[in-house]
Amino acid sequence: MNKEQLLDNLIATAEELGIDVRKAHMDGTSGGGICKLKSRWVLIIDLAAPLEDQIEATAHALKNRPEIENIYLRPQVRELIEH
């Protein structure tokens, strides 16, 4: 699986968990992050950041979600989220 496919899988996982995913050009330093706006979780992906940073930030945002244990993830995606 290439890096673009890996990010796509992470985004699909976030959406499956009910997280709103938004992509925006920001400062390119963090890759993005997750926050709660009103009653909704929102994952923001920084399109100005390198692809590796976007992947890392998205995986980190999903890491501590307890409901992630209840869905099927490709082994490579699960490994990335868990580490």
Short mmCIF file of N, CA, C and O in Angstrom, two decimals:
data_model
loop_
_atom_site.label_atom_id
_atom_site.label_comp_id
_atom_site.label_asym_id
_atom_site.label_seq_id
_atom_site.Cartn_x
_atom_site.Cartn_y
_atom_site.Cartn_z
N MET A 1 0.86 -1.17 0.00
CA MET A 1 0.00 0.00 0.00
C MET A 1 0.91 1.24 0.00
O MET A 1 1.80 1.36 0.83
N ASN A 2 0.66 2.16 -0.93
CA ASN A 2 1.48 3.37 -0.97
C ASN A 2 0.97 4.39 0.05
O ASN A 2 -0.06 4.18 0.70
N LYS A 3 1.68 5.50 0.18
CA LYS A 3 1.35 6.48 1.22
C LYS A 3 -0.01 7.13 1.00
O LYS A 3 -0.74 7.39 1.96
N GLU A 4 -0.36 7.41 -0.25
CA GLU A 4 -1.67 8.01 -0.53
C GLU A 4 -2.80 7.06 -0.13
O GLU A 4 -3.80 7.48 0.44
N GLN A 5 -2.63 5.78 -0.43
CA GLN A 5 -3.63 4.78 -0.07
C GLN A 5 -3.73 4.63 1.44
O GLN A 5 -4.83 4.47 1.99
N LEU A 6 -2.60 4.71 2.11
CA LEU A 6 -2.59 4.62 3.57
C LEU A 6 -3.36 5.79 4.18
O LEU A 6 -4.21 5.59 5.06
N LEU A 7 -3.12 6.99 3.69
CA LEU A 7 -3.86 8.16 4.19
C LEU A 7 -5.34 8.01 3.89
O LEU A 7 -6.18 8.30 4.74
N ASP A 8 -5.68 7.56 2.69
CA ASP A 8 -7.08 7.35 2.33
C ASP A 8 -7.76 6.36 3.27
O ASP A 8 -8.90 6.56 3.68
N ASN A 9 -7.05 5.29 3.63
CA ASN A 9 -7.60 4.30 4.55
C ASN A 9 -7.80 4.89 5.95
O ASN A 9 -8.80 4.61 6.61
N LEU A 10 -6.86 5.70 6.39
CA LEU A 10 -6.99 6.36 7.70
C LEU A 10 -8.18 7.32 7.70
O LEU A 10 -8.95 7.37 8.67
N ILE A 11 -8.34 8.07 6.62
CA ILE A 11 -9.47 9.00 6.52
C ILE A 11 -10.78 8.24 6.51
O ILE A 11 -11.74 8.63 7.20
N ALA A 12 -10.85 7.15 5.76
CA ALA A 12 -12.07 6.34 5.71
C ALA A 12 -12.38 5.78 7.10
O ALA A 12 -13.56 5.71 7.50
N THR A 13 -11.37 5.40 7.85
CA THR A 13 -11.56 4.90 9.20
C THR A 13 -12.13 6.00 10.09
O THR A 13 -13.08 5.76 10.86
N ALA A 14 -11.58 7.19 10.01
CA ALA A 14 -12.09 8.31 10.79
C ALA A 14 -13.56 8.57 10.47
O ALA A 14 -14.39 8.74 11.38
N GLU A 15 -13.90 8.56 9.20
CA GLU A 15 -15.28 8.80 8.80
C GLU A 15 -16.19 7.68 9.29
O GLU A 15 -17.32 7.94 9.71
N GLU A 16 -15.71 6.45 9.26
CA GLU A 16 -16.49 5.32 9.76
C GLU A 16 -16.77 5.46 11.26
O GLU A 16 -17.81 5.03 11.74
N LEU A 17 -15.86 6.11 11.97
CA LEU A 17 -16.04 6.34 13.40
C LEU A 17 -16.89 7.56 13.68
O LEU A 17 -17.11 7.92 14.83
N GLY A 18 -17.38 8.22 12.64
CA GLY A 18 -18.24 9.38 12.82
C GLY A 18 -17.50 10.69 13.00
O GLY A 18 -18.08 11.69 13.43
N ILE A 19 -16.23 10.70 12.66
CA ILE A 19 -15.42 11.91 12.77
C ILE A 19 -15.52 12.68 11.46
O ILE A 19 -15.34 12.11 10.39
N ASP A 20 -15.82 13.97 11.56
CA ASP A 20 -15.83 14.82 10.37
C ASP A 20 -14.38 15.08 9.95
O ASP A 20 -13.54 15.42 10.79
N VAL A 21 -14.08 14.91 8.68
CA VAL A 21 -12.73 15.12 8.18
C VAL A 21 -12.73 16.35 7.28
O VAL A 21 -13.54 16.45 6.36
N ARG A 22 -11.83 17.27 7.60
CA ARG A 22 -11.68 18.48 6.79
C ARG A 22 -10.22 18.61 6.38
O ARG A 22 -9.32 18.33 7.17
N LYS A 23 -10.04 19.05 5.16
CA LYS A 23 -8.69 19.26 4.64
C LYS A 23 -8.51 20.75 4.38
O LYS A 23 -9.40 21.38 3.81
N ALA A 24 -7.38 21.28 4.84
CA ALA A 24 -7.13 22.70 4.68
C ALA A 24 -5.64 22.96 4.55
O ALA A 24 -4.83 22.21 5.10
N HIS A 25 -5.30 24.01 3.83
CA HIS A 25 -3.90 24.43 3.76
C HIS A 25 -3.65 25.32 4.97
O HIS A 25 -4.25 26.37 5.11
N MET A 26 -2.78 24.82 5.86
CA MET A 26 -2.43 25.59 7.05
C MET A 26 -0.95 25.93 6.98
O MET A 26 -0.45 26.19 5.89
N ASP A 27 -0.26 25.87 8.09
CA ASP A 27 1.14 26.29 8.10
C ASP A 27 2.13 25.18 7.73
O ASP A 27 3.31 25.43 7.58
N GLY A 28 1.65 23.95 7.60
CA GLY A 28 2.50 22.86 7.15
C GLY A 28 3.43 22.27 8.19
O GLY A 28 4.29 21.47 7.86
N THR A 29 3.24 22.64 9.45
CA THR A 29 4.17 22.16 10.48
C THR A 29 3.66 20.99 11.30
O THR A 29 4.45 20.28 11.91
N SER A 30 2.35 20.75 11.33
CA SER A 30 1.85 19.72 12.24
C SER A 30 1.24 18.51 11.54
O SER A 30 1.12 17.45 12.14
N GLY A 31 0.79 18.66 10.34
CA GLY A 31 0.11 17.56 9.66
C GLY A 31 -1.37 17.55 9.92
O GLY A 31 -2.15 16.97 9.19
N GLY A 32 -1.78 18.22 11.00
CA GLY A 32 -3.20 18.29 11.34
C GLY A 32 -3.44 17.84 12.76
O GLY A 32 -2.51 17.69 13.55
N GLY A 33 -4.71 17.61 13.08
CA GLY A 33 -5.07 17.18 14.42
C GLY A 33 -6.56 17.04 14.56
O GLY A 33 -7.34 17.32 13.64
N ILE A 34 -6.98 16.61 15.74
CA ILE A 34 -8.39 16.38 16.02
C ILE A 34 -8.83 17.30 17.15
O ILE A 34 -8.05 17.58 18.07
N CYS A 35 -10.06 17.77 17.05
CA CYS A 35 -10.62 18.60 18.11
C CYS A 35 -12.13 18.38 18.15
O CYS A 35 -12.70 17.80 17.24
N LYS A 36 -12.74 18.83 19.22
CA LYS A 36 -14.18 18.71 19.35
C LYS A 36 -14.80 20.09 19.16
O LYS A 36 -14.45 21.03 19.87
N LEU A 37 -15.68 20.20 18.19
CA LEU A 37 -16.42 21.43 17.94
C LEU A 37 -17.87 21.17 18.26
O LEU A 37 -18.51 20.34 17.61
N LYS A 38 -18.35 21.87 19.28
CA LYS A 38 -19.68 21.61 19.81
C LYS A 38 -19.76 20.15 20.20
O LYS A 38 -19.03 19.71 21.06
N SER A 39 -20.59 19.36 19.58
CA SER A 39 -20.70 17.95 19.97
C SER A 39 -20.07 17.01 18.95
O SER A 39 -20.22 15.80 19.05
N ARG A 40 -19.33 17.54 17.98
CA ARG A 40 -18.76 16.72 16.90
C ARG A 40 -17.24 16.72 16.96
O ARG A 40 -16.62 17.76 17.19
N TRP A 41 -16.66 15.54 16.73
CA TRP A 41 -15.22 15.44 16.57
C TRP A 41 -14.86 15.80 15.14
O TRP A 41 -15.53 15.36 14.20
N VAL A 42 -13.83 16.61 14.98
CA VAL A 42 -13.39 17.06 13.67
C VAL A 42 -11.89 16.80 13.54
O VAL A 42 -11.10 17.21 14.39
N LEU A 43 -11.52 16.11 12.48
CA LEU A 43 -10.12 15.87 12.15
C LEU A 43 -9.76 16.81 11.02
O LEU A 43 -10.40 16.81 9.97
N ILE A 44 -8.75 17.63 11.26
CA ILE A 44 -8.29 18.57 10.25
C ILE A 44 -6.94 18.08 9.73
O ILE A 44 -6.02 17.82 10.51
N ILE A 45 -6.84 17.92 8.43
CA ILE A 45 -5.61 17.47 7.80
C ILE A 45 -4.98 18.67 7.09
O ILE A 45 -5.62 19.32 6.26
N ASP A 46 -3.74 18.95 7.44
CA ASP A 46 -3.01 20.09 6.87
C ASP A 46 -2.40 19.69 5.53
O ASP A 46 -1.39 18.97 5.47
N LEU A 47 -2.99 20.16 4.46
CA LEU A 47 -2.52 19.82 3.12
C LEU A 47 -1.17 20.45 2.78
O LEU A 47 -0.52 20.01 1.83
N ALA A 48 -0.74 21.44 3.57
CA ALA A 48 0.56 22.06 3.33
C ALA A 48 1.70 21.25 3.95
O ALA A 48 2.86 21.47 3.63
N ALA A 49 1.36 20.29 4.80
CA ALA A 49 2.36 19.45 5.46
C ALA A 49 2.77 18.30 4.53
O ALA A 49 2.00 17.89 3.66
N PRO A 50 3.96 17.76 4.73
CA PRO A 50 4.36 16.58 3.96
C PRO A 50 3.38 15.42 4.20
O PRO A 50 2.79 15.31 5.28
N LEU A 51 3.24 14.56 3.22
CA LEU A 51 2.31 13.44 3.30
C LEU A 51 2.58 12.57 4.53
O LEU A 51 1.65 12.13 5.20
N GLU A 52 3.84 12.36 4.86
CA GLU A 52 4.19 11.55 6.03
C GLU A 52 3.64 12.18 7.31
O GLU A 52 3.15 11.47 8.20
N ASP A 53 3.68 13.51 7.41
CA ASP A 53 3.15 14.20 8.58
C ASP A 53 1.63 14.10 8.64
O ASP A 53 1.04 13.98 9.72
N GLN A 54 0.99 14.17 7.48
CA GLN A 54 -0.47 14.02 7.43
C GLN A 54 -0.88 12.64 7.92
O GLN A 54 -1.82 12.49 8.69
N ILE A 55 -0.14 11.62 7.48
CA ILE A 55 -0.41 10.24 7.89
C ILE A 55 -0.21 10.09 9.39
O ILE A 55 -1.05 9.53 10.10
N GLU A 56 0.90 10.61 9.90
CA GLU A 56 1.22 10.49 11.32
C GLU A 56 0.16 11.20 12.18
O GLU A 56 -0.29 10.66 13.18
N ALA A 57 -0.23 12.41 11.79
CA ALA A 57 -1.22 13.16 12.56
C ALA A 57 -2.58 12.46 12.54
O ALA A 57 -3.28 12.41 13.56
N THR A 58 -2.95 11.89 11.41
CA THR A 58 -4.24 11.21 11.30
C THR A 58 -4.23 9.93 12.13
O THR A 58 -5.18 9.65 12.87
N ALA A 59 -3.16 9.17 12.05
CA ALA A 59 -3.05 7.94 12.86
C ALA A 59 -3.07 8.28 14.34
O ALA A 59 -3.73 7.59 15.13
N HIS A 60 -2.37 9.33 14.73
CA HIS A 60 -2.34 9.73 16.14
C HIS A 60 -3.74 10.14 16.62
O HIS A 60 -4.12 9.83 17.75
N ALA A 61 -4.48 10.81 15.77
CA ALA A 61 -5.84 11.23 16.14
C ALA A 61 -6.76 10.04 16.38
O ALA A 61 -7.69 10.11 17.18
N LEU A 62 -6.49 8.93 15.71
CA LEU A 62 -7.34 7.73 15.85
C LEU A 62 -6.87 6.79 16.95
O LEU A 62 -7.62 5.92 17.38
N LYS A 63 -5.66 6.98 17.41
CA LYS A 63 -5.02 6.02 18.31
C LYS A 63 -5.82 5.75 19.58
O LYS A 63 -5.96 4.60 19.99
N ASN A 64 -6.32 6.75 20.23
CA ASN A 64 -6.97 6.57 21.53
C ASN A 64 -8.50 6.49 21.44
O ASN A 64 -9.17 6.64 22.46
N ARG A 65 -9.01 6.24 20.26
CA ARG A 65 -10.46 6.11 20.10
C ARG A 65 -10.85 4.69 20.50
O ARG A 65 -10.47 3.73 19.83
N PRO A 66 -11.60 4.51 21.58
CA PRO A 66 -11.93 3.15 22.04
C PRO A 66 -12.74 2.34 21.02
O PRO A 66 -12.58 1.13 20.94
N GLU A 67 -13.56 3.00 20.23
CA GLU A 67 -14.40 2.29 19.27
C GLU A 67 -13.62 1.72 18.09
O GLU A 67 -14.16 0.95 17.30
N ILE A 68 -12.35 2.06 17.98
CA ILE A 68 -11.54 1.55 16.87
C ILE A 68 -11.35 0.04 16.96
O ILE A 68 -11.12 -0.63 15.96
N GLU A 69 -11.47 -0.50 18.16
CA GLU A 69 -11.33 -1.94 18.35
C GLU A 69 -12.49 -2.72 17.74
O GLU A 69 -12.37 -3.92 17.51
N ASN A 70 -13.60 -2.05 17.46
CA ASN A 70 -14.80 -2.72 16.97
C ASN A 70 -14.94 -2.73 15.46
O ASN A 70 -15.96 -3.17 14.95
N ILE A 71 -13.95 -2.20 14.75
CA ILE A 71 -14.05 -2.18 13.29
C ILE A 71 -12.86 -2.90 12.68
O ILE A 71 -11.78 -2.98 13.28
N TYR A 72 -13.07 -3.42 11.47
CA TYR A 72 -11.98 -4.09 10.76
C TYR A 72 -11.05 -3.03 10.17
O TYR A 72 -11.50 -2.07 9.54
N LEU A 73 -9.77 -3.23 10.37
CA LEU A 73 -8.75 -2.40 9.74
C LEU A 73 -7.74 -3.30 9.05
O LEU A 73 -7.42 -4.37 9.58
N ARG A 74 -7.25 -2.88 7.93
CA ARG A 74 -6.16 -3.62 7.29
C ARG A 74 -5.00 -3.67 8.27
O ARG A 74 -4.77 -2.72 9.03
N PRO A 75 -4.27 -4.77 8.29
CA PRO A 75 -3.18 -4.91 9.27
C PRO A 75 -2.19 -3.75 9.27
O PRO A 75 -1.77 -3.28 10.33
N GLN A 76 -1.84 -3.25 8.09
CA GLN A 76 -0.89 -2.15 8.01
C GLN A 76 -1.46 -0.87 8.64
O GLN A 76 -0.74 -0.13 9.31
N VAL A 77 -2.75 -0.65 8.47
CA VAL A 77 -3.40 0.53 9.05
C VAL A 77 -3.47 0.38 10.56
O VAL A 77 -3.15 1.32 11.32
N ARG A 78 -3.89 -0.78 11.06
CA ARG A 78 -3.98 -1.00 12.50
C ARG A 78 -2.61 -0.85 13.16
O ARG A 78 -2.47 -0.23 14.21
N GLU A 79 -1.58 -1.40 12.54
CA GLU A 79 -0.23 -1.31 13.08
C GLU A 79 0.22 0.15 13.19
O GLU A 79 0.80 0.57 14.20
N LEU A 80 -0.08 0.93 12.17
CA LEU A 80 0.30 2.35 12.18
C LEU A 80 -0.42 3.08 13.30
O LEU A 80 0.18 3.89 14.02
N ILE A 81 -1.71 2.83 13.47
CA ILE A 81 -2.48 3.50 14.51
C ILE A 81 -1.99 3.10 15.91
O ILE A 81 -1.88 3.93 16.80
N GLU A 82 -1.67 1.84 16.08
CA GLU A 82 -1.26 1.35 17.40
C GLU A 82 0.15 1.78 17.79
O GLU A 82 0.49 1.76 18.96
N HIS A 83 0.98 2.15 16.83
CA HIS A 83 2.36 2.52 17.15
C HIS A 83 2.60 3.95 16.82
O HIS A 83 2.55 4.88 16.85
#
